[in-house]
XYZ file of C-alpha atoms in Angstrom:
95
model
C 0.000 0.000 0.000
C 1.180 3.512 -0.803
C 2.544 5.057 2.379
C 1.667 8.642 3.229
C 5.006 10.399 2.778
C 6.380 13.936 2.733
C 8.471 15.352 -0.117
C 10.356 18.591 -0.743
C 8.942 19.137 -4.241
C 6.022 18.199 -6.462
C 8.372 16.406 -8.859
C 9.683 14.145 -6.063
C 6.123 13.271 -5.021
C 5.067 12.481 -8.614
C 8.146 10.308 -9.125
C 7.387 8.369 -5.920
C 3.777 7.746 -6.975
C 4.863 6.780 -10.502
C 7.427 4.261 -9.232
C 4.867 2.775 -6.833
C 2.261 2.491 -9.597
C 4.715 0.765 -11.950
C 5.598 -1.845 -9.291
C 1.871 -2.609 -8.888
C 1.232 -2.810 -12.652
C -0.588 0.507 -13.153
C 0.044 3.027 -15.921
C -0.806 6.503 -14.630
C -1.809 9.966 -15.816
C -2.783 13.248 -14.145
C -6.524 13.339 -13.493
C -6.718 16.936 -12.245
C -4.726 19.628 -10.512
C -5.787 22.705 -8.567
C -3.910 25.979 -8.191
C -4.035 28.784 -5.662
C -5.931 31.568 -7.414
C -3.663 34.321 -6.050
C -0.286 32.586 -6.555
C -0.841 30.528 -9.733
C 0.977 27.641 -8.052
C -0.285 24.068 -7.878
C -1.695 23.200 -4.451
C -2.960 19.658 -5.040
C -3.473 17.075 -7.729
C -4.878 13.641 -8.421
C -3.098 10.903 -10.323
C -5.144 8.000 -11.666
C -4.741 4.797 -13.600
C -5.121 5.321 -17.360
C -7.743 2.529 -17.338
C -9.892 4.376 -14.785
C -13.336 5.447 -15.873
C -16.009 4.019 -18.129
C -16.532 4.664 -21.825
C -19.536 6.900 -22.518
C -21.381 6.390 -25.755
C -21.673 9.723 -27.607
C -25.129 8.999 -28.965
C -24.159 7.155 -32.126
C -26.068 4.006 -32.901
C -22.842 2.022 -33.349
C -21.322 0.780 -30.093
C -17.561 1.105 -29.659
C -16.144 -2.413 -29.519
C -12.884 -1.691 -27.698
C -11.800 0.826 -25.090
C -8.962 1.070 -22.586
C -11.356 2.346 -19.904
C -12.087 -0.604 -17.637
C -13.221 1.177 -14.466
C -9.946 0.818 -12.534
C -10.459 2.589 -9.155
C -6.759 3.441 -8.411
C -6.284 7.145 -7.520
C -3.546 8.913 -5.554
C -3.663 12.455 -4.137
C -0.678 14.794 -3.919
C -1.225 17.792 -1.626
C 0.911 20.785 -0.696
C 1.288 21.358 3.063
C 1.807 25.008 4.005
C 2.025 24.740 7.780
C 5.503 26.295 7.857
C 7.019 23.364 5.972
C 6.134 23.886 2.310
C 6.194 20.110 1.735
C 4.145 17.762 -0.417
C 2.280 14.691 0.851
C 0.903 11.669 -0.982
C -2.063 9.463 -0.121
C -3.988 6.739 -1.891
C -7.743 7.104 -2.332
C -8.571 3.721 -3.889
C -6.603 0.540 -4.453
């Protein structure tokens, strides 16, 4: 299981999550990121498995026969901690 850890930079935190995901067989991508409106700096983000989600039919009568979206629930959060430390933490939402 992904341990909650502290990192000095966002890049270190992303690398840690990426290495963990690779060891467990996941291929990952950034799901979303949020910034502070007054600083334009990232404050938190979510990383998910590329197979997460479900294909949505766009209204065509022909059904798509193949999709990489299989509903994988794996998501990890990366959050900036301001309490005098300016560190980044990681946590896993789903496994």
